[in-house]
PDB file of C-alpha atoms and ligand atoms in Angstrom:
ATOM      1  CA  MET A 733      21.537   7.404  47.287  1.00 52.00           C
ATOM      2  CA  TRP A 734      18.568   9.652  46.394  1.00 61.00           C
ATOM      3  CA  HIS A 735      19.160  13.341  45.895  1.00 60.00           C
ATOM      4  CA  ALA A 736      18.972  15.612  48.909  1.00 67.00           C
ATOM      5  CA  SER A 737      15.623  16.780  47.535  1.00 77.00           C
ATOM      6  CA  GLY A 738      14.219  13.240  47.774  1.00 87.00           C
ATOM      7  CA  MET A 739      12.930  10.874  45.092  1.00 94.00           C
ATOM      8  CA  ARG A 740      11.843  11.808  41.581  1.00 97.00           C
ATOM      9  CA  ILE A 741       9.040   9.519  40.479  1.00 98.00           C
ATOM     10  CA  VAL A 742       7.214   9.396  37.139  1.00 98.00           C
ATOM     11  CA  VAL A 743       3.830   7.631  37.328  1.00 98.00           C
ATOM     12  CA  CYS A 744       2.281   6.563  34.020  1.00 98.00           C
ATOM     13  CA  VAL A 745      -1.495   6.747  33.862  1.00 98.00           C
ATOM     14  CA  LYS A 746      -4.005   6.041  31.090  1.00 97.00           C
ATOM     15  CA  HIS A 747      -7.302   7.713  30.245  1.00 95.00           C
ATOM     16  CA  VAL A 748      -9.841   4.975  29.468  1.00 93.00           C
ATOM     17  CA  PRO A 749     -13.581   4.592  28.899  1.00 88.00           C
ATOM     18  CA  ASP A 750     -15.205   4.220  32.323  1.00 84.00           C
ATOM     19  CA  ALA A 751     -15.492   0.472  33.030  1.00 76.00           C
ATOM     20  CA  GLN A 752     -18.661   1.184  35.036  1.00 72.00           C
ATOM     21  CA  SER A 753     -20.395   2.982  32.179  1.00 73.00           C
ATOM     22  CA  GLU A 754     -21.949   1.521  29.018  1.00 69.00           C
ATOM     23  CA  ARG A 755     -19.078   1.091  26.518  1.00 68.00           C
ATOM     24  CA  ARG A 756     -19.955   1.914  22.954  1.00 72.00           C
ATOM     25  CA  PHE A 757     -18.352   0.568  19.845  1.00 71.00           C
ATOM     26  CA  GLU A 758     -18.531   2.323  16.493  1.00 74.00           C
ATOM     27  CA  ASP A 759     -17.026   0.976  13.251  1.00 69.00           C
ATOM     28  CA  GLY A 760     -15.504  -1.821  15.335  1.00 61.00           C
ATOM     29  CA  ARG A 761     -13.645   0.638  17.588  1.00 65.00           C
ATOM     30  CA  MET A 762     -14.197   1.501  21.249  1.00 68.00           C
ATOM     31  CA  VAL A 763     -15.767   4.987  21.431  1.00 72.00           C
ATOM     32  CA  ARG A 764     -13.647   7.344  23.538  1.00 67.00           C
ATOM     33  CA  GLY A 765     -14.068  10.788  24.957  1.00 66.00           C
ATOM     34  CA  GLU A 766     -17.630  10.319  26.211  1.00 73.00           C
ATOM     35  CA  ASP A 767     -17.202   8.999  29.707  1.00 77.00           C
ATOM     36  CA  ASP A 768     -13.461   8.511  30.048  1.00 87.00           C
ATOM     37  CA  VAL A 769     -11.726   8.421  33.406  1.00 93.00           C
ATOM     38  CA  LEU A 770      -8.340   7.796  34.999  1.00 96.00           C
ATOM     39  CA  ASN A 771      -7.720   4.044  34.590  1.00 96.00           C
ATOM     40  CA  GLU A 772      -8.864   2.599  37.920  1.00 95.00           C
ATOM     41  CA  LEU A 773      -5.740   0.434  38.324  1.00 97.00           C
ATOM     42  CA  ASP A 774      -3.596   3.549  37.845  1.00 98.00           C
ATOM     43  CA  GLU A 775      -5.120   5.125  40.956  1.00 98.00           C
ATOM     44  CA  ASN A 776      -3.056   2.543  42.864  1.00 98.00           C
ATOM     45  CA  ALA A 777       0.042   3.627  40.914  1.00 98.00           C
ATOM     46  CA  VAL A 778      -0.586   7.306  41.749  1.00 98.00           C
ATOM     47  CA  GLU A 779      -1.193   6.401  45.407  1.00 98.00           C
ATOM     48  CA  ALA A 780       2.125   4.507  45.499  1.00 98.00           C
ATOM     49  CA  ALA A 781       4.064   7.438  43.987  1.00 98.00           C
ATOM     50  CA  VAL A 782       2.464  10.076  46.239  1.00 98.00           C
ATOM     51  CA  SER A 783       2.997   7.954  49.371  1.00 98.00           C
ATOM     52  CA  LEU A 784       6.699   7.452  48.578  1.00 97.00           C
ATOM     53  CA  VAL A 785       7.166  11.202  48.082  1.00 97.00           C
ATOM     54  CA  GLU A 786       5.319  11.906  51.339  1.00 96.00           C
ATOM     55  CA  GLU A 787       7.701   9.487  53.084  1.00 95.00           C
ATOM     56  CA  HIS A 788      11.011  10.375  51.404  1.00 94.00           C
ATOM     57  CA  GLY A 789      10.423  13.842  49.937  1.00 94.00           C
ATOM     58  CA  GLY A 790      10.853  14.654  46.270  1.00 95.00           C
ATOM     59  CA  GLU A 791       8.428  14.938  43.383  1.00 97.00           C
ATOM     60  CA  ALA A 792       5.727  12.786  41.761  1.00 98.00           C
ATOM     61  CA  ILE A 793       5.056  13.523  38.077  1.00 98.00           C
ATOM     62  CA  ALA A 794       1.982  12.029  36.402  1.00 98.00           C
ATOM     63  CA  LEU A 795       2.498  11.249  32.709  1.00 98.00           C
ATOM     64  CA  THR A 796       0.047  10.171  30.029  1.00 98.00           C
ATOM     65  CA  MET A 797      -0.054   9.797  26.267  1.00 97.00           C
ATOM     66  CA  GLY A 798      -3.508  10.337  24.837  1.00 94.00           C
ATOM     67  CA  PRO A 799      -5.998  12.693  23.210  1.00 92.00           C
ATOM     68  CA  GLU A 800      -6.424  16.249  24.613  1.00 94.00           C
ATOM     69  CA  ASP A 801      -9.156  15.214  27.050  1.00 93.00           C
ATOM     70  CA  ALA A 802      -6.728  12.810  28.724  1.00 95.00           C
ATOM     71  CA  GLU A 803      -5.950  15.906  30.785  1.00 96.00           C
ATOM     72  CA  ASP A 804      -8.869  14.776  32.975  1.00 95.00           C
ATOM     73  CA  ALA A 805      -6.903  11.700  34.040  1.00 97.00           C
ATOM     74  CA  LEU A 806      -3.938  13.898  34.937  1.00 98.00           C
ATOM     75  CA  MET A 807      -6.157  16.282  36.858  1.00 97.00           C
ATOM     76  CA  ARG A 808      -7.314  13.318  38.960  1.00 97.00           C
ATOM     77  CA  ALA A 809      -3.692  12.353  39.631  1.00 98.00           C
ATOM     78  CA  LEU A 810      -2.910  15.955  40.669  1.00 98.00           C
ATOM     79  CA  GLN A 811      -5.936  15.924  42.990  1.00 98.00           C
ATOM     80  CA  MET A 812      -4.609  12.703  44.542  1.00 98.00           C
ATOM     81  CA  GLY A 813      -1.315  14.471  45.306  1.00 98.00           C
ATOM     82  CA  ALA A 814       0.942  14.325  42.240  1.00 98.00           C
ATOM     83  CA  ASP A 815       3.037  17.509  42.094  1.00 98.00           C
ATOM     84  CA  ARG A 816       3.071  17.992  38.360  1.00 98.00           C
ATOM     85  CA  ALA A 817       1.675  16.417  35.199  1.00 98.00           C
ATOM     86  CA  VAL A 818       2.637  15.996  31.549  1.00 98.00           C
ATOM     87  CA  LEU A 819       0.259  15.173  28.683  1.00 98.00           C
ATOM     88  CA  VAL A 820       1.848  13.945  25.450  1.00 98.00           C
ATOM     89  CA  THR A 821      -0.744  14.464  22.752  1.00 97.00           C
ATOM     90  CA  ASP A 822      -0.436  14.590  18.971  1.00 95.00           C
ATOM     91  CA  ASP A 823      -2.861  13.677  16.205  1.00 92.00           C
ATOM     92  CA  ARG A 824      -0.116  11.541  14.683  1.00 92.00           C
ATOM     93  CA  LEU A 825      -0.399   9.196  17.725  1.00 91.00           C
ATOM     94  CA  ALA A 826      -4.037   8.194  17.225  1.00 86.00           C
ATOM     95  CA  GLY A 827      -4.362   4.385  17.152  1.00 84.00           C
ATOM     96  CA  SER A 828      -0.871   3.826  18.564  1.00 90.00           C
ATOM     97  CA  ASP A 829      -0.025   0.316  19.641  1.00 93.00           C
ATOM     98  CA  VAL A 830       1.886  -0.697  22.768  1.00 95.00           C
ATOM     99  CA  VAL A 831       5.318  -0.462  21.121  1.00 95.00           C
ATOM    100  CA  THR A 832       4.698   3.092  19.902  1.00 94.00           C
ATOM    101  CA  THR A 833       3.137   4.130  23.218  1.00 96.00           C
ATOM    102  CA  ALA A 834       6.204   2.804  25.047  1.00 97.00           C
ATOM    103  CA  ALA A 835       8.545   4.678  22.678  1.00 96.00           C
ATOM    104  CA  VAL A 836       6.676   7.960  23.219  1.00 97.00           C
ATOM    105  CA  LEU A 837       6.501   7.586  27.008  1.00 98.00           C
ATOM    106  CA  ALA A 838      10.201   6.639  27.105  1.00 97.00           C
ATOM    107  CA  ALA A 839      11.117   9.793  25.165  1.00 97.00           C
ATOM    108  CA  ALA A 840       8.988  11.902  27.529  1.00 97.00           C
ATOM    109  CA  ILE A 841      10.632  10.302  30.603  1.00 98.00           C
ATOM    110  CA  THR A 842      14.070  10.852  29.041  1.00 97.00           C
ATOM    111  CA  ARG A 843      13.190  14.518  28.546  1.00 97.00           C
ATOM    112  CA  LEU A 844      12.087  14.767  32.199  1.00 97.00           C
ATOM    113  CA  GLY A 845      15.375  13.081  33.113  1.00 96.00           C
ATOM    114  CA  GLU A 846      17.253  15.867  31.323  1.00 96.00           C
ATOM    115  CA  GLU A 847      15.814  18.319  33.884  1.00 95.00           C
ATOM    116  CA  ALA A 848      16.864  16.130  36.865  1.00 94.00           C
ATOM    117  CA  PRO A 849      17.417  12.377  37.294  1.00 95.00           C
ATOM    118  CA  VAL A 850      14.308  10.155  37.502  1.00 97.00           C
ATOM    119  CA  ASP A 851      14.651   7.452  40.202  1.00 96.00           C
ATOM    120  CA  LEU A 852      11.484   5.448  39.710  1.00 98.00           C
ATOM    121  CA  VAL A 853       8.880   4.896  36.995  1.00 98.00           C
ATOM    122  CA  ILE A 854       5.633   3.424  38.329  1.00 98.00           C
ATOM    123  CA  THR A 855       2.832   1.976  36.203  1.00 98.00           C
ATOM    124  CA  GLY A 856      -0.421   0.168  36.897  1.00 98.00           C
ATOM    125  CA  MET A 857      -0.751  -3.554  36.119  1.00 97.00           C
ATOM    126  CA  ALA A 858      -3.105  -3.070  33.133  1.00 97.00           C
ATOM    127  CA  SER A 859      -5.369  -0.617  31.368  1.00 95.00           C
ATOM    128  CA  LEU A 860      -9.044  -1.495  31.672  1.00 92.00           C
ATOM    129  CA  ASP A 861      -9.693  -0.962  27.948  1.00 88.00           C
ATOM    130  CA  ALA A 862      -6.972  -2.872  26.062  1.00 89.00           C
ATOM    131  CA  MET A 863      -5.580  -4.837  29.064  1.00 92.00           C
ATOM    132  CA  THR A 864      -2.473  -6.060  27.221  1.00 94.00           C
ATOM    133  CA  SER A 865      -0.284  -5.505  30.331  1.00 96.00           C
ATOM    134  CA  MET A 866       2.556  -5.203  27.841  1.00 97.00           C
ATOM    135  CA  LEU A 867       3.338  -1.535  28.345  1.00 98.00           C
ATOM    136  CA  PRO A 868       5.464  -1.797  31.525  1.00 98.00           C
ATOM    137  CA  ALA A 869       7.893  -4.278  29.942  1.00 98.00           C
ATOM    138  CA  ALA A 870       7.982  -2.409  26.619  1.00 97.00           C
ATOM    139  CA  LEU A 871       8.714   0.842  28.488  1.00 98.00           C
ATOM    140  CA  ALA A 872      11.474  -0.719  30.617  1.00 98.00           C
ATOM    141  CA  THR A 873      13.047  -2.099  27.442  1.00 97.00           C
ATOM    142  CA  ARG A 874      12.975   1.305  25.732  1.00 96.00           C
ATOM    143  CA  LEU A 875      14.484   2.961  28.809  1.00 97.00           C
ATOM    144  CA  ARG A 876      16.998   0.126  29.229  1.00 97.00           C
ATOM    145  CA  LEU A 877      15.939  -0.196  32.866  1.00 98.00           C
ATOM    146  CA  PRO A 878      15.114  -3.210  35.021  1.00 98.00           C
ATOM    147  CA  LEU A 879      11.416  -4.043  35.475  1.00 98.00           C
ATOM    148  CA  LEU A 880      10.025  -5.179  38.821  1.00 98.00           C
ATOM    149  CA  GLY A 881       6.582  -6.360  37.750  1.00 97.00           C
ATOM    150  CA  LEU A 882       3.191  -6.902  39.375  1.00 97.00           C
ATOM    151  CA  ALA A 883       4.267  -5.780  42.837  1.00 98.00           C
ATOM    152  CA  HIS A 884       1.882  -6.083  45.773  1.00 97.00           C
ATOM    153  CA  ALA A 885       4.546  -4.726  48.140  1.00 98.00           C
ATOM    154  CA  LEU A 886       7.102  -2.013  47.345  1.00 98.00           C
ATOM    155  CA  ASP A 887      10.028  -0.869  49.505  1.00 97.00           C
ATOM    156  CA  VAL A 888      12.700   1.679  48.687  1.00 96.00           C
ATOM    157  CA  ASP A 889      15.915   2.291  50.624  1.00 93.00           C
ATOM    158  CA  PRO A 890      16.958   5.941  50.215  1.00 86.00           C
ATOM    159  CA  GLN A 891      20.454   5.179  51.534  1.00 86.00           C
ATOM    160  CA  SER A 892      21.392   2.442  49.082  1.00 91.00           C
ATOM    161  CA  GLY A 893      19.031   3.460  46.275  1.00 93.00           C
ATOM    162  CA  VAL A 894      17.739  -0.122  46.185  1.00 96.00           C
ATOM    163  CA  VAL A 895      14.122  -0.964  45.334  1.00 97.00           C
ATOM    164  CA  GLU A 896      12.522  -4.236  46.480  1.00 98.00           C
ATOM    165  CA  VAL A 897       9.113  -5.647  45.612  1.00 98.00           C
ATOM    166  CA  SER A 898       7.075  -8.699  46.530  1.00 98.00           C
ATOM    167  CA  ARG A 899       4.753 -10.386  44.094  1.00 97.00           C
ATOM    168  CA  SER A 900       2.690 -13.523  44.087  1.00 93.00           C
ATOM    169  CA  ALA A 901       2.562 -15.854  41.146  1.00 85.00           C
ATOM    170  CA  ASP A 902       0.658 -19.127  41.041  1.00 82.00           C
ATOM    171  CA  GLY A 903       0.867 -20.014  44.698  1.00 87.00           C
ATOM    172  CA  TYR A 904       4.373 -18.836  45.406  1.00 92.00           C
ATOM    173  CA  GLU A 905       5.854 -15.541  46.477  1.00 94.00           C
ATOM    174  CA  ASP A 906       8.770 -13.666  44.858  1.00 94.00           C
ATOM    175  CA  ARG A 907      10.919 -10.993  46.404  1.00 97.00           C
ATOM    176  CA  LEU A 908      12.758  -9.001  43.727  1.00 97.00           C
ATOM    177  CA  ARG A 909      15.437  -6.336  44.113  1.00 97.00           C
ATOM    178  CA  ALA A 910      17.078  -3.834  41.751  1.00 98.00           C
ATOM    179  CA  ALA A 911      19.089  -0.636  41.991  1.00 97.00           C
ATOM    180  CA  ALA A 912      17.278   2.557  40.898  1.00 96.00           C
ATOM    181  CA  PRO A 913      16.442   3.853  38.373  1.00 97.00           C
ATOM    182  CA  VAL A 914      13.898   1.109  37.776  1.00 98.00           C
ATOM    183  CA  VAL A 915      10.415   0.563  36.325  1.00 98.00           C
ATOM    184  CA  VAL A 916       7.857  -0.940  38.723  1.00 98.00           C
ATOM    185  CA  SER A 917       4.355  -2.115  37.773  1.00 98.00           C
ATOM    186  CA  ILE A 918       2.074  -2.458  40.759  1.00 98.00           C
ATOM    187  CA  THR A 919      -1.126  -4.372  41.428  1.00 97.00           C
ATOM    188  CA  ASP A 920      -4.304  -3.134  43.087  1.00 96.00           C
ATOM    189  CA  GLN A 921      -3.274  -5.183  46.173  1.00 95.00           C
ATOM    190  CA  LEU A 922      -0.494  -2.701  47.027  1.00 97.00           C
ATOM    191  CA  ASN A 923      -2.631   0.028  48.548  1.00 98.00           C
ATOM    192  CA  GLU A 924      -6.000   1.722  48.883  1.00 97.00           C
ATOM    193  CA  PRO A 925      -6.074   4.843  46.690  1.00 98.00           C
ATOM    194  CA  ARG A 926      -6.992   7.975  48.645  1.00 97.00           C
ATOM    195  CA  TYR A 927     -10.108   9.922  47.813  1.00 96.00           C
ATOM    196  CA  PRO A 928      -8.951  13.511  47.397  1.00 95.00           C
ATOM    197  CA  ALA A 929     -10.399  16.058  49.814  1.00 95.00           C
ATOM    198  CA  PHE A 930     -12.035  19.213  48.453  1.00 95.00           C
ATOM    199  CA  ALA A 931      -8.960  21.299  49.341  1.00 96.00           C
ATOM    200  CA  ALA A 932      -6.739  18.922  47.354  1.00 96.00           C
ATOM    201  CA  MET A 933      -9.095  19.185  44.374  1.00 96.00           C
ATOM    202  CA  LYS A 934      -8.865  22.974  44.505  1.00 96.00           C
ATOM    203  CA  ALA A 935      -5.080  22.950  44.944  1.00 97.00           C
ATOM    204  CA  ALA A 936      -4.721  20.671  41.905  1.00 97.00           C
ATOM    205  CA  ARG A 937      -5.981  23.425  39.579  1.00 96.00           C
ATOM    206  CA  SER A 938      -2.862  25.509  40.204  1.00 97.00           C
ATOM    207  CA  LYS A 939      -0.361  22.665  39.809  1.00 98.00           C
ATOM    208  CA  PRO A 940       1.733  22.615  36.592  1.00 98.00           C
ATOM    209  CA  LEU A 941       0.273  20.547  33.728  1.00 98.00           C
ATOM    210  CA  ASP A 942       2.464  20.633  30.609  1.00 98.00           C
ATOM    211  CA  GLN A 943       1.326  19.570  27.156  1.00 98.00           C
ATOM    212  CA  TRP A 944       3.915  18.188  24.753  1.00 97.00           C
ATOM    213  CA  GLY A 945       3.591  17.154  21.120  1.00 96.00           C
ATOM    214  CA  LEU A 946       5.936  14.953  19.091  1.00 95.00           C
ATOM    215  CA  ASP A 947       7.888  18.029  17.978  1.00 94.00           C
ATOM    216  CA  ASP A 948       8.681  18.727  21.648  1.00 96.00           C
ATOM    217  CA  LEU A 949      10.256  15.261  21.895  1.00 95.00           C
ATOM    218  CA  ALA A 950      12.082  15.262  18.551  1.00 91.00           C
ATOM    219  CA  SER A 951      15.411  16.411  20.018  1.00 88.00           C
ATOM    220  CA  THR A 952      15.222  13.956  22.922  1.00 89.00           C
ATOM    221  CA  PRO A 953      17.178  10.659  22.556  1.00 84.00           C
ATOM    222  CA  GLY A 954      14.696   8.154  21.087  1.00 81.00           C
ATOM    223  CA  GLY A 955      12.348  10.977  20.093  1.00 85.00           C
ATOM    224  CA  ALA A 956      13.495  11.752  16.549  1.00 83.00           C
ATOM    225  CA  ASP A 957      11.542   9.059  14.653  1.00 86.00           C
ATOM    226  CA  LEU A 958       8.346   9.001  16.711  1.00 87.00           C
ATOM    227  CA  ALA A 959       6.342  10.860  14.064  1.00 81.00           C
ATOM    228  CA  GLU A 960       7.252   8.293  11.409  1.00 83.00           C
ATOM    229  CA  ARG A 961       6.269   5.295  13.468  1.00 80.00           C
ATOM    230  CA  ILE A 962       3.522   3.130  12.000  1.00 78.00           C
ATOM    231  CA  PRO A 963       1.743   0.972  14.582  1.00 79.00           C
ATOM    232  CA  ALA A 964       2.604  -2.702  13.967  1.00 83.00           C
ATOM    233  CA  THR A 965      -0.684  -3.665  15.620  1.00 83.00           C
ATOM    234  CA  ARG A 966      -4.057  -2.234  14.689  1.00 78.00           C
ATOM    235  CA  VAL A 967      -7.374  -2.912  16.400  1.00 74.00           C
ATOM    236  CA  VAL A 968      -9.444  -4.002  13.392  1.00 77.00           C
ATOM    237  CA  GLU A 969     -12.567  -4.910  15.261  1.00 77.00           C
ATOM    238  CA  ALA A 970     -13.894  -4.660  18.789  1.00 74.00           C
ATOM    239  CA  HIS A 971     -17.341  -5.529  20.127  1.00 73.00           C
ATOM    240  CA  GLU A 972     -19.051  -6.251  23.434  1.00 71.00           C
ATOM    241  CA  ASN A 973     -19.355  -9.952  24.219  1.00 74.00           C
ATOM    242  CA  ALA A 974     -23.012 -11.054  24.096  1.00 70.00           C
ATOM    243  CA  ARG A 975     -24.237 -11.897  27.569  1.00 61.00           C
ATOM    244  CA  ASP A 976     -26.497 -15.026  27.439  1.00 61.00           C
ATOM    245  CA  GLY A 977     -29.600 -13.932  29.395  1.00 61.00           C
ATOM    246  CA  ALA A 978     -29.722 -12.344  32.828  1.00 63.00           C
ATOM    247  CA  GLY A 979     -29.060 -15.660  34.607  1.00 76.00           C
ATOM    248  CA  THR A 980     -31.181 -17.001  37.472  1.00 80.00           C
ATOM    249  CA  ILE A 981     -31.871 -14.677  40.399  1.00 83.00           C
ATOM    250  CA  ILE A 982     -32.862 -16.301  43.717  1.00 83.00           C
ATOM    251  CA  ALA A 983     -34.557 -13.744  45.958  1.00 87.00           C
ATOM    252  CA  ASP A 984     -34.115 -14.755  49.582  1.00 87.00           C
ATOM    253  CA  ALA A 985     -37.420 -15.313  51.381  1.00 87.00           C
ATOM    254  CA  GLY A 986     -35.593 -17.228  54.098  1.00 90.00           C
ATOM    255  CA  ASP A 987     -35.203 -20.274  51.854  1.00 90.00           C
ATOM    256  CA  ALA A 988     -32.535 -19.053  49.443  1.00 90.00           C
ATOM    257  CA  GLY A 989     -30.053 -21.648  50.640  1.00 91.00           C
ATOM    258  CA  VAL A 990     -32.348 -24.567  49.901  1.00 91.00           C
ATOM    259  CA  ARG A 991     -33.479 -23.193  46.577  1.00 90.00           C
ATOM    260  CA  LEU A 992     -29.848 -22.504  45.568  1.00 90.00           C
ATOM    261  CA  ALA A 993     -28.944 -26.077  46.409  1.00 91.00           C
ATOM    262  CA  GLN A 994     -31.899 -27.326  44.370  1.00 90.00           C
ATOM    263  CA  TYR A 995     -30.864 -25.067  41.481  1.00 89.00           C
ATOM    264  CA  LEU A 996     -27.276 -26.341  41.574  1.00 89.00           C
ATOM    265  CA  LEU A 997     -28.475 -29.952  41.656  1.00 88.00           C
ATOM    266  CA  GLU A 998     -30.559 -29.154  38.599  1.00 86.00           C
ATOM    267  CA  VAL A 999     -27.635 -27.548  36.819  1.00 84.00           C
ATOM    268  CA  VAL A1000     -25.211 -30.395  37.505  1.00 81.00           C
ATOM    269  CA  LYS A1001     -27.699 -33.139  36.511  1.00 75.00           C
TER     270      LYS A1001
HETATM  271  C1  LIG B1212      -9.477  -2.964  22.611  1.00 75.59           C
HETATM  272  C2  LIG B1212      -8.008  -2.622  22.379  1.00 75.59           C
HETATM  273  C3  LIG B1212      -7.108  -3.627  22.139  1.00 75.59           C
HETATM  274  C4  LIG B1212      -5.738  -3.302  21.936  1.00 75.59           C
HETATM  275  N1  LIG B1212      -4.889  -4.332  21.712  1.00 75.59           N
HETATM  276  C5  LIG B1212      -3.597  -4.042  21.473  1.00 75.59           C
HETATM  277  C6  LIG B1212      -2.671  -5.100  21.215  1.00 75.59           C
HETATM  278  O1  LIG B1212      -3.019  -6.289  21.230  1.00 75.59           O
HETATM  279  N2  LIG B1212      -1.382  -4.781  20.959  1.00 75.59           N
HETATM  280  C7  LIG B1212      -0.971  -3.493  20.931  1.00 75.59           C
HETATM  281  O2  LIG B1212       0.209  -3.261  20.663  1.00 75.59           O
HETATM  282  N3  LIG B1212      -1.816  -2.443  21.207  1.00 75.59           N
HETATM  283  C8  LIG B1212      -3.105  -2.706  21.467  1.00 75.59           C
HETATM  284  N4  LIG B1212      -3.960  -1.685  21.744  1.00 75.59           N
HETATM  285  C9  LIG B1212      -3.416  -0.334  21.847  1.00 75.59           C
HETATM  286  C10 LIG B1212      -2.948  -0.101  23.301  1.00 75.59           C
HETATM  287  O3  LIG B1212      -4.093  -0.005  24.072  1.00 75.59           O
HETATM  288  C11 LIG B1212      -2.233   1.172  23.490  1.00 75.59           C
HETATM  289  O4  LIG B1212      -1.098   1.266  22.831  1.00 75.59           O
HETATM  290  C12 LIG B1212      -1.949   1.478  24.953  1.00 75.59           C
HETATM  291  O5  LIG B1212      -1.574   2.791  25.118  1.00 75.59           O
HETATM  292  C13 LIG B1212      -0.988   0.556  25.696  1.00 75.59           C
HETATM  293  O6  LIG B1212      -1.478  -0.646  25.920  1.00 75.59           O
HETATM  294  P1  LIG B1212      -2.491  -1.107  27.047  1.00 75.59           P
HETATM  295  O7  LIG B1212      -3.630  -0.185  27.105  1.00 75.59           O
HETATM  296  O8  LIG B1212      -2.787  -2.515  26.813  1.00 75.59           O
HETATM  297  O9  LIG B1212      -1.638  -0.943  28.373  1.00 75.59           O
HETATM  298  P2  LIG B1212      -1.288  -1.990  29.526  1.00 75.59           P
HETATM  299  O10 LIG B1212       0.007  -2.624  29.251  1.00 75.59           O
HETATM  300  O11 LIG B1212      -2.450  -2.889  29.827  1.00 75.59           O
HETATM  301  O12 LIG B1212      -1.152  -0.914  30.728  1.00 75.59           O
HETATM  302  C14 LIG B1212      -0.289  -1.116  31.801  1.00 75.59           C
HETATM  303  C15 LIG B1212       0.026   0.231  32.391  1.00 75.59           C
HETATM  304  O13 LIG B1212       0.751   1.026  31.457  1.00 75.59           O
HETATM  305  C16 LIG B1212       0.429   2.406  31.624  1.00 75.59           C
HETATM  306  N5  LIG B1212      -0.126   2.926  30.359  1.00 75.59           N
HETATM  307  C17 LIG B1212      -0.795   2.257  29.362  1.00 75.59           C
HETATM  308  N6  LIG B1212      -1.123   3.096  28.344  1.00 75.59           N
HETATM  309  C18 LIG B1212      -0.654   4.319  28.712  1.00 75.59           C
HETATM  310  C19 LIG B1212      -0.689   5.624  28.106  1.00 75.59           C
HETATM  311  N7  LIG B1212      -1.276   5.821  26.923  1.00 75.59           N
HETATM  312  N8  LIG B1212      -0.120   6.655  28.780  1.00 75.59           N
HETATM  313  C20 LIG B1212       0.496   6.470  29.982  1.00 75.59           C
HETATM  314  N9  LIG B1212       0.560   5.274  30.620  1.00 75.59           N
HETATM  315  C21 LIG B1212      -0.010   4.220  29.994  1.00 75.59           C
HETATM  316  C22 LIG B1212      -0.587   2.482  32.771  1.00 75.59           C
HETATM  317  O14 LIG B1212       0.115   2.671  33.993  1.00 75.59           O
HETATM  318  C23 LIG B1212      -1.197   1.081  32.752  1.00 75.59           C
HETATM  319  O15 LIG B1212      -1.698   0.648  34.000  1.00 75.59           O
HETATM  320  C24 LIG B1212      -5.308  -1.969  21.972  1.00 75.59           C
HETATM  321  C25 LIG B1212      -6.230  -0.966  22.256  1.00 75.59           C
HETATM  322  C26 LIG B1212      -7.560  -1.289  22.444  1.00 75.59           C
HETATM  323  C27 LIG B1212      -8.533  -0.203  22.767  1.00 75.59           C
END
């Protein structure tokens, strides 16, 4: 049974280089901080959290681990309706891998849980920079919570405290169920993220946005050794894949269909 005040949801979001903009690589690393945005797939996660709070009451807290300017991603989540936001930032976290990121986010969620119980942790299905899709499972493991992954439908029963999701995998459909607290990763098929109205953008500026460093998590269970962690995985090189030519463009002058067919016949010869 949720609390009288409704559900308490933490939604994890990542600040990533804008997939629409030109990505730059320097010294084999993806350049950040120039055109970064809220990870597009995390807009669906924020939408899911905000909608559940609108339906059942409670609080949606947006959480990110990243450099200082990752605040922009949180500001977007607040504009979309999150009630509060937390940025975990610390120079000692630069270059963190998935395992370290999961450990830091788990400590931050545990600290939030010390204020009041957290019922649901929602993540997107992948970041659009690294795209490992490993974080949700690594986070659930650190929190010792069940993971309901890649959900395209999400239902919560406030009476029983049960969470159910549907997901599709390779031509068949799963329906999964677990008792809260639980970690859920959602796909972009779950909802259509809202576009915040001007009033919501203004209101977001006065919503609480806390900034924590590793020292703020040191006394939290699982937080003591975060500063000593050495990433097991390091990105040693990254580069844009070469695109081979612009491809063939068939401008339609009423005969595009025929010319496309001719082109395909050529190609398959
Ligand atoms: C090009 C590149 C390749 C990388 N490859 C690896 C690798 O192979 N192995 C490895 O261990 N690390 C790797 N990293 C580091 C990894 O990106 C970070 O640790 C990252 O924070 C978590 O992994 P992800 O971006 O793949 O997340 P994913 O697992 O793809 O993200 C799933 C969801 O987790 C949440 N999430 C992810 N990151 C954060 C965050 N920082 N704060 C809050 N929520 C978050 C979001 O909701 C997101 O939708 C790579 C980074 C880059 C740039």
